[in-house]
PDB file of C-alpha atoms in Angstrom:
ATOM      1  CA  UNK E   1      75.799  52.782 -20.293  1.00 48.00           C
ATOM      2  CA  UNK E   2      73.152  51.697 -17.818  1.00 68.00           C
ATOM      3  CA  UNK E   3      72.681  51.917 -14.095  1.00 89.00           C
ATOM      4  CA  UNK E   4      74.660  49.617 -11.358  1.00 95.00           C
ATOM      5  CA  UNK E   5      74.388  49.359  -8.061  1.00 97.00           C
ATOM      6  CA  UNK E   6      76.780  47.589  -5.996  1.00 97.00           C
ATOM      7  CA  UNK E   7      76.169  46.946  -2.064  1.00 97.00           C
ATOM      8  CA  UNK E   8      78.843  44.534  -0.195  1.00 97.00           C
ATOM      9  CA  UNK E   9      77.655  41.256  -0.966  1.00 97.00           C
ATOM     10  CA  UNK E  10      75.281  41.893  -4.651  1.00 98.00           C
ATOM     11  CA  UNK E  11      75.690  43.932  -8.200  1.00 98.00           C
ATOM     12  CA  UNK E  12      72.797  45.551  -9.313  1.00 98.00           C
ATOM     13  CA  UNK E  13      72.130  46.208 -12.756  1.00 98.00           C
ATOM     14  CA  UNK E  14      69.866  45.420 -16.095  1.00 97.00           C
ATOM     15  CA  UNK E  15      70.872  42.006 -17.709  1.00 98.00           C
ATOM     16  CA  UNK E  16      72.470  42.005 -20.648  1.00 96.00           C
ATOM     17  CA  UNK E  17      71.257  39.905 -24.193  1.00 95.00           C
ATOM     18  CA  UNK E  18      74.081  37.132 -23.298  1.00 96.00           C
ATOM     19  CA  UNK E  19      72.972  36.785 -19.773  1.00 97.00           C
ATOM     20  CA  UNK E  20      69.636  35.341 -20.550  1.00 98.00           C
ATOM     21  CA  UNK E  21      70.424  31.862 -19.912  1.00 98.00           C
ATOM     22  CA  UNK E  22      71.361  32.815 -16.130  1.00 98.00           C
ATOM     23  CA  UNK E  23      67.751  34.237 -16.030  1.00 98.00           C
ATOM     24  CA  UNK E  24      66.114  31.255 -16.893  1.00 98.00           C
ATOM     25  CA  UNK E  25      68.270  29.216 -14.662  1.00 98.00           C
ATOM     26  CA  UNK E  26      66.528  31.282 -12.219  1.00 98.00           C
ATOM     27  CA  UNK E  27      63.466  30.832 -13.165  1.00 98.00           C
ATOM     28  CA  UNK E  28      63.275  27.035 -13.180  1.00 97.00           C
ATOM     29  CA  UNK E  29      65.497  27.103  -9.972  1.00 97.00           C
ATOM     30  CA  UNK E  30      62.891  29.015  -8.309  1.00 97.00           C
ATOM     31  CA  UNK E  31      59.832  28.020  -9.911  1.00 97.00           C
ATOM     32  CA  UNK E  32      57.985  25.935  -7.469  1.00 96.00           C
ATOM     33  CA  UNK E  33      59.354  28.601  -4.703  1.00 96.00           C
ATOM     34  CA  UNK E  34      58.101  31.812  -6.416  1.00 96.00           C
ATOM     35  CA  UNK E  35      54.974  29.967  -7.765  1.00 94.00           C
ATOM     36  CA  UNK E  36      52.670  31.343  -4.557  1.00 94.00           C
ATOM     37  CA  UNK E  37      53.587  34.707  -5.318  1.00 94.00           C
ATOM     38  CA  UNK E  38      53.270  35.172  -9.038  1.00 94.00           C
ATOM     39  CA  UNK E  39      50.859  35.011 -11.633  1.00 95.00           C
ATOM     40  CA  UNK E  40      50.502  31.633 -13.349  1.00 95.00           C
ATOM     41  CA  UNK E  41      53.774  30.583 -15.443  1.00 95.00           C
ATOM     42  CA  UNK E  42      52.402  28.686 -18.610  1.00 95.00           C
ATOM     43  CA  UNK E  43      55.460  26.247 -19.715  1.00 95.00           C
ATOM     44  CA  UNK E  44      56.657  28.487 -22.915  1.00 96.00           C
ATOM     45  CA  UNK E  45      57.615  31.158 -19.864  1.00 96.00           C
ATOM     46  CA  UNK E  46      60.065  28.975 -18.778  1.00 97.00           C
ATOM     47  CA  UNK E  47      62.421  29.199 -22.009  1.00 97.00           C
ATOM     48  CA  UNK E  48      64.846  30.262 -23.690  1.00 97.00           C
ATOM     49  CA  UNK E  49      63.680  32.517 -25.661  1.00 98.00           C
ATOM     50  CA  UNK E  50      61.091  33.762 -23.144  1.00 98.00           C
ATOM     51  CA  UNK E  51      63.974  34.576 -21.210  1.00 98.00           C
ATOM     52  CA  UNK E  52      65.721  36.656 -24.082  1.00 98.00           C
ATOM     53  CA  UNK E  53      62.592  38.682 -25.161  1.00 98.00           C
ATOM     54  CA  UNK E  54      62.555  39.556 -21.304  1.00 98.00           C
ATOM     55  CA  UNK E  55      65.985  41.111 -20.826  1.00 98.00           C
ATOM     56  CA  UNK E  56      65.150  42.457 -24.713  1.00 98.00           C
ATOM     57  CA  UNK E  57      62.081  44.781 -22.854  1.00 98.00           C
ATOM     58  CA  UNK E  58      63.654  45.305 -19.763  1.00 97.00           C
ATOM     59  CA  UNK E  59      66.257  47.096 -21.615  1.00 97.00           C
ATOM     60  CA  UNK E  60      63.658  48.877 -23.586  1.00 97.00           C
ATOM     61  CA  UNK E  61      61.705  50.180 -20.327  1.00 96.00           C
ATOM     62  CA  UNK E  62      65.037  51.312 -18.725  1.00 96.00           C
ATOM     63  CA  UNK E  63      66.387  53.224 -22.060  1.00 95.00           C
ATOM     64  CA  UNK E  64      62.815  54.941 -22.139  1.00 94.00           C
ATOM     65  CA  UNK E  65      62.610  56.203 -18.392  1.00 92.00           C
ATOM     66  CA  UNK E  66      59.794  54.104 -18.086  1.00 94.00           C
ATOM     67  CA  UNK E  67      61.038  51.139 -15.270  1.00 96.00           C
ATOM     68  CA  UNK E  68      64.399  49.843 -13.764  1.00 97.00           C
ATOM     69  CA  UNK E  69      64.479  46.022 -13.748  1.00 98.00           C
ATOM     70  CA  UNK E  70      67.428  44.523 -12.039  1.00 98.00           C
ATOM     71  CA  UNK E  71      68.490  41.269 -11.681  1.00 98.00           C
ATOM     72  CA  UNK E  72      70.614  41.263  -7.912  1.00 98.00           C
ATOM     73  CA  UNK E  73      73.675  38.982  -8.667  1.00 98.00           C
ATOM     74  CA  UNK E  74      76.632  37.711  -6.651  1.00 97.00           C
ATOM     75  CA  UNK E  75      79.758  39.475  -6.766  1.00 96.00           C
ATOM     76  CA  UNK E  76      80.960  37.601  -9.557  1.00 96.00           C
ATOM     77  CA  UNK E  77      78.262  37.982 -11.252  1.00 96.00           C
ATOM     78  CA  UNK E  78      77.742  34.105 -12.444  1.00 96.00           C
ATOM     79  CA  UNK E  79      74.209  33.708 -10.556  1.00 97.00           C
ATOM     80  CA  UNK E  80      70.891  35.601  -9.548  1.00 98.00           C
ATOM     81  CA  UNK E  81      70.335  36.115  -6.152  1.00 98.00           C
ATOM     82  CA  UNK E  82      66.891  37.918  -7.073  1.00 98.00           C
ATOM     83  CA  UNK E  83      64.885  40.227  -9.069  1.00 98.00           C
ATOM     84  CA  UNK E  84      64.171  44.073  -7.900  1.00 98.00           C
ATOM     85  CA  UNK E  85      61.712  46.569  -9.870  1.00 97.00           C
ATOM     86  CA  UNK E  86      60.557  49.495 -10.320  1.00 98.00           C
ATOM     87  CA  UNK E  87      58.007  49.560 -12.410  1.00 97.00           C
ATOM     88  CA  UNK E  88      55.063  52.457 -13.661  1.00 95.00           C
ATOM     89  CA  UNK E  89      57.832  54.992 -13.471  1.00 95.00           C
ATOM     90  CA  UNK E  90      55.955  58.471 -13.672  1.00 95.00           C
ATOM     91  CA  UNK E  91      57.659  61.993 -12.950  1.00 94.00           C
ATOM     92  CA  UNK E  92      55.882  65.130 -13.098  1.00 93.00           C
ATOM     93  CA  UNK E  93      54.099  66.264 -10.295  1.00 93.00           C
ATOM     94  CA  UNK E  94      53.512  62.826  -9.005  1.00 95.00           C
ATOM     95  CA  UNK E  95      57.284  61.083  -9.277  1.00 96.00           C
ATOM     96  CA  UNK E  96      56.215  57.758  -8.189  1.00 97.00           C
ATOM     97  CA  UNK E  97      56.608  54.191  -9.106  1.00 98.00           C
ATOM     98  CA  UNK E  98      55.999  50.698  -7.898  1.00 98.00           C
ATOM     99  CA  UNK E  99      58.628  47.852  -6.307  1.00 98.00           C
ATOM    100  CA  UNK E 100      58.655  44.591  -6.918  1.00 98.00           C
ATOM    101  CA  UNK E 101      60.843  41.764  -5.972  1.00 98.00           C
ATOM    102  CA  UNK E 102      62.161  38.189  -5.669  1.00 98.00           C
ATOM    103  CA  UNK E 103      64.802  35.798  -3.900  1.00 98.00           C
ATOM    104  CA  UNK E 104      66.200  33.139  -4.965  1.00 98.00           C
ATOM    105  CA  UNK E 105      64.769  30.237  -2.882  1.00 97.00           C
ATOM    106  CA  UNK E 106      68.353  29.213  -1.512  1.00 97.00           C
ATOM    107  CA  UNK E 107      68.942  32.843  -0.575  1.00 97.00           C
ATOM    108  CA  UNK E 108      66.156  33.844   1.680  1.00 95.00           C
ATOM    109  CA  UNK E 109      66.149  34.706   5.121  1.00 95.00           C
ATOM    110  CA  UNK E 110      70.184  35.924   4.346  1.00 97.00           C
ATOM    111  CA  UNK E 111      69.624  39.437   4.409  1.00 97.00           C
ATOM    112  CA  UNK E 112      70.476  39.664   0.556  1.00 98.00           C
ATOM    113  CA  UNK E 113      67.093  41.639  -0.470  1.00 98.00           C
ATOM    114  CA  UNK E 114      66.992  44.212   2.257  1.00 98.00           C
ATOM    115  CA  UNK E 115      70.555  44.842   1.003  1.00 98.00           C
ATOM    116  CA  UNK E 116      69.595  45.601  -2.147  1.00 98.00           C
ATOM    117  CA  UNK E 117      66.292  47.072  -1.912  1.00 98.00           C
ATOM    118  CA  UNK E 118      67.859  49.804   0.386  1.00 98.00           C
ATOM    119  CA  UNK E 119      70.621  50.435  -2.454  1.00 98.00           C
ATOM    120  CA  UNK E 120      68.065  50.408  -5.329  1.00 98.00           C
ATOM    121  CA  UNK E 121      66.278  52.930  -3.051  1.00 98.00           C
ATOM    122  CA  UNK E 122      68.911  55.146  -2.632  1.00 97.00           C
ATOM    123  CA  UNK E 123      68.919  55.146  -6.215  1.00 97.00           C
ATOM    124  CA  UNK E 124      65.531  56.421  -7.002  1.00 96.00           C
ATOM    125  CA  UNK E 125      65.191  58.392  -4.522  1.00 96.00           C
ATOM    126  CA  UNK E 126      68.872  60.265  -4.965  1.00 95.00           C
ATOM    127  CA  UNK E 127      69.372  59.893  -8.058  1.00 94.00           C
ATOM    128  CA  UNK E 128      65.906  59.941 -10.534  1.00 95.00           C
ATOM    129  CA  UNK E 129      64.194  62.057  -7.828  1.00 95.00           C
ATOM    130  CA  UNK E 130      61.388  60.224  -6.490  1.00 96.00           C
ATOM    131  CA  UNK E 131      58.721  61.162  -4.347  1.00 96.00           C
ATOM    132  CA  UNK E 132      57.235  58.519  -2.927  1.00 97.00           C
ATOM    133  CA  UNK E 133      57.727  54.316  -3.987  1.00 98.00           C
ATOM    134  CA  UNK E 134      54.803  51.570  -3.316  1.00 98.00           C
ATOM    135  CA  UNK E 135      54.895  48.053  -2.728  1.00 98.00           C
ATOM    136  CA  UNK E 136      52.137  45.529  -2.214  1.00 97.00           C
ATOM    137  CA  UNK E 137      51.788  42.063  -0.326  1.00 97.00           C
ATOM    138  CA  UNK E 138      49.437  39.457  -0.331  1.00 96.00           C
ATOM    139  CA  UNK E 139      48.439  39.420   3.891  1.00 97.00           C
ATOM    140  CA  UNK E 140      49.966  36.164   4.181  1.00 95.00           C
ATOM    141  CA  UNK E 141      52.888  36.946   3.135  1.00 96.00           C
ATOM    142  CA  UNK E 142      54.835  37.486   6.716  1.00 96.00           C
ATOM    143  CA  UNK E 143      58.353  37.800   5.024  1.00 95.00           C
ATOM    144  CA  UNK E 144      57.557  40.646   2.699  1.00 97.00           C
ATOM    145  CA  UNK E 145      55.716  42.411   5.620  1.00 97.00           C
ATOM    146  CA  UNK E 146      59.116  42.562   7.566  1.00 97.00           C
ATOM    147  CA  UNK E 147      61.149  43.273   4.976  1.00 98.00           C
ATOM    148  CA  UNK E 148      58.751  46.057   3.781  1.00 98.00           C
ATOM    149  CA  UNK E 149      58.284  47.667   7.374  1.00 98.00           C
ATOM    150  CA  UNK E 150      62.260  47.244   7.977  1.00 98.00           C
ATOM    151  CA  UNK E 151      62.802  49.426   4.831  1.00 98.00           C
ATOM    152  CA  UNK E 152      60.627  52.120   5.980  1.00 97.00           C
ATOM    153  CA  UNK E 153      57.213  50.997   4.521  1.00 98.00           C
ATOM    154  CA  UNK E 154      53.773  52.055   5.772  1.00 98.00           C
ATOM    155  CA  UNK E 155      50.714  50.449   5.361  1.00 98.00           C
ATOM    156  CA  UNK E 156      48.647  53.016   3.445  1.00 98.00           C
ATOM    157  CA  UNK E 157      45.409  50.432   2.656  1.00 97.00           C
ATOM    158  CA  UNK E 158      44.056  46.843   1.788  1.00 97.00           C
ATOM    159  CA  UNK E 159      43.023  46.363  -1.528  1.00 97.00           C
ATOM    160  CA  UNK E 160      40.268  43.063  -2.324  1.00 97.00           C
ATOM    161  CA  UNK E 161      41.269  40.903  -5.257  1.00 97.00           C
ATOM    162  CA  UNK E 162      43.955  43.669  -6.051  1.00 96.00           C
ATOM    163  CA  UNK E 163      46.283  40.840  -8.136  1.00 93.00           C
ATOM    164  CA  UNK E 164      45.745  37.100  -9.789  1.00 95.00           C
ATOM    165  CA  UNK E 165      48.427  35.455  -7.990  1.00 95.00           C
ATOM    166  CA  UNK E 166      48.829  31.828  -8.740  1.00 93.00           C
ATOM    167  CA  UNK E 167      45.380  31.828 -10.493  1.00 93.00           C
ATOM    168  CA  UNK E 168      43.726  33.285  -7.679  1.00 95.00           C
ATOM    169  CA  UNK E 169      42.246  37.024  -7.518  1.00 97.00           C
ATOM    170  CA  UNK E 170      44.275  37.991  -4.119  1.00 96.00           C
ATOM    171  CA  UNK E 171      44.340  40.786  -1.732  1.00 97.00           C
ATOM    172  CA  UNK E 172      46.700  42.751  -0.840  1.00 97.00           C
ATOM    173  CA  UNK E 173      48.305  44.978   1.611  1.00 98.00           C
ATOM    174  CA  UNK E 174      49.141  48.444  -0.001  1.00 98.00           C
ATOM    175  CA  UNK E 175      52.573  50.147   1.383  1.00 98.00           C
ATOM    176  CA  UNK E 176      54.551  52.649   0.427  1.00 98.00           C
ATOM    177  CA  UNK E 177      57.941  54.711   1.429  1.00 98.00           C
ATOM    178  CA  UNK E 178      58.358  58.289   1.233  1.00 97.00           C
ATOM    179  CA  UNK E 179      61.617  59.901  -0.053  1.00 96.00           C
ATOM    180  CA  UNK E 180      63.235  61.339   3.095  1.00 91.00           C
ATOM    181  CA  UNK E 181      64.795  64.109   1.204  1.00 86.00           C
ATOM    182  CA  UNK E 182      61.379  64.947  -0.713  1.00 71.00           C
ATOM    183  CA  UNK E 183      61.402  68.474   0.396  1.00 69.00           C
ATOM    184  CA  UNK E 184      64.132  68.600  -2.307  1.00 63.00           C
ATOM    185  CA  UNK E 185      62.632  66.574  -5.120  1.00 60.00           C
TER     186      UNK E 185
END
């Protein structure tokens, strides 16, 4: 049994092995859109079986506490909106991890990832007892800048060639959200 989250427009949950082929539908959909933001994609990453070894370790990472990675789907759960993780899960005294994300090039600007971002923090925070969760943008990046700050995000730092994005070592703006319940984590 794994984890899903379910806001009014999006399911939230792990892909399964069948459900690879809707992952790299998404990937060649979005491939020129995502390209800026993202490391380079050599040409065996979009495939098949790229795909399947993908939702094969994302499965892994989830069943061994050690990241959630969600694909956001519509409703009826026939297409990817976006990707959301959280990644370099560690409890202990520190309980922090890192958030990624993506949209789907024809979903942007619809309010779809603050939707789910605010559900799959819920989730850490209530429910696997974070502390604290940090995301990073490159400074261009207006969109993830608003989403961030309209989440709750504060800029903690700037970090020089932090990330090869698109080939390119790239700075980045360093964020992060504190659980607002942490006095009981």
């Amino acid at each position: 049994m794994t984890t899903e989250l379910t806001t009014e427009r999006t399911r939230i949950r792990l892909l399964e092995g069948h459900e690879a082929q809707m992952l790299l539908r998404y990937y060649l959909e979005n491939r020129e859109h995502l390209a800026p933001w993202e490391p380079e994609r050599r040409d065996d990453f979009f495939t098949l079986a790229h795909a399947q070894s993908v939702v094969a370790e994302n499965t892994r990472l989830y069943k061994a506490g050690l990241a959630f990675r969600f694909a956001i789907l519509n409703p009826e759960q026939t297409e990817i909106i976006g990707l959301c993780n959280i990644t370099n899960l560690v409890m202990g005294v520190f309980k922090a991890a890192n958030l990624g994300y993506s949209v789907a090039e024809r979903y942007q600007g619809q309010g779809y990832m603050s939707e789910a971002l605010r559900a799959l923090l819920d989730f850490v925070f209530d429910e696997v007892g974070l502390n604290r969760v940090m995301a990073n943008y490159m400074p261009n990046n207006e969109k993830s800048a608003r989403l961030l700050a309209s989440l709750g995000f504060e800029r903690e730092g700037y970090a020089k060639s932090y990330l090869k994005i698109a080939g390119e070592w790239q700075d980045h703006v360093l964020t992060a959200k504190l659980n607002p319940q942490r006095d009981r984590v």
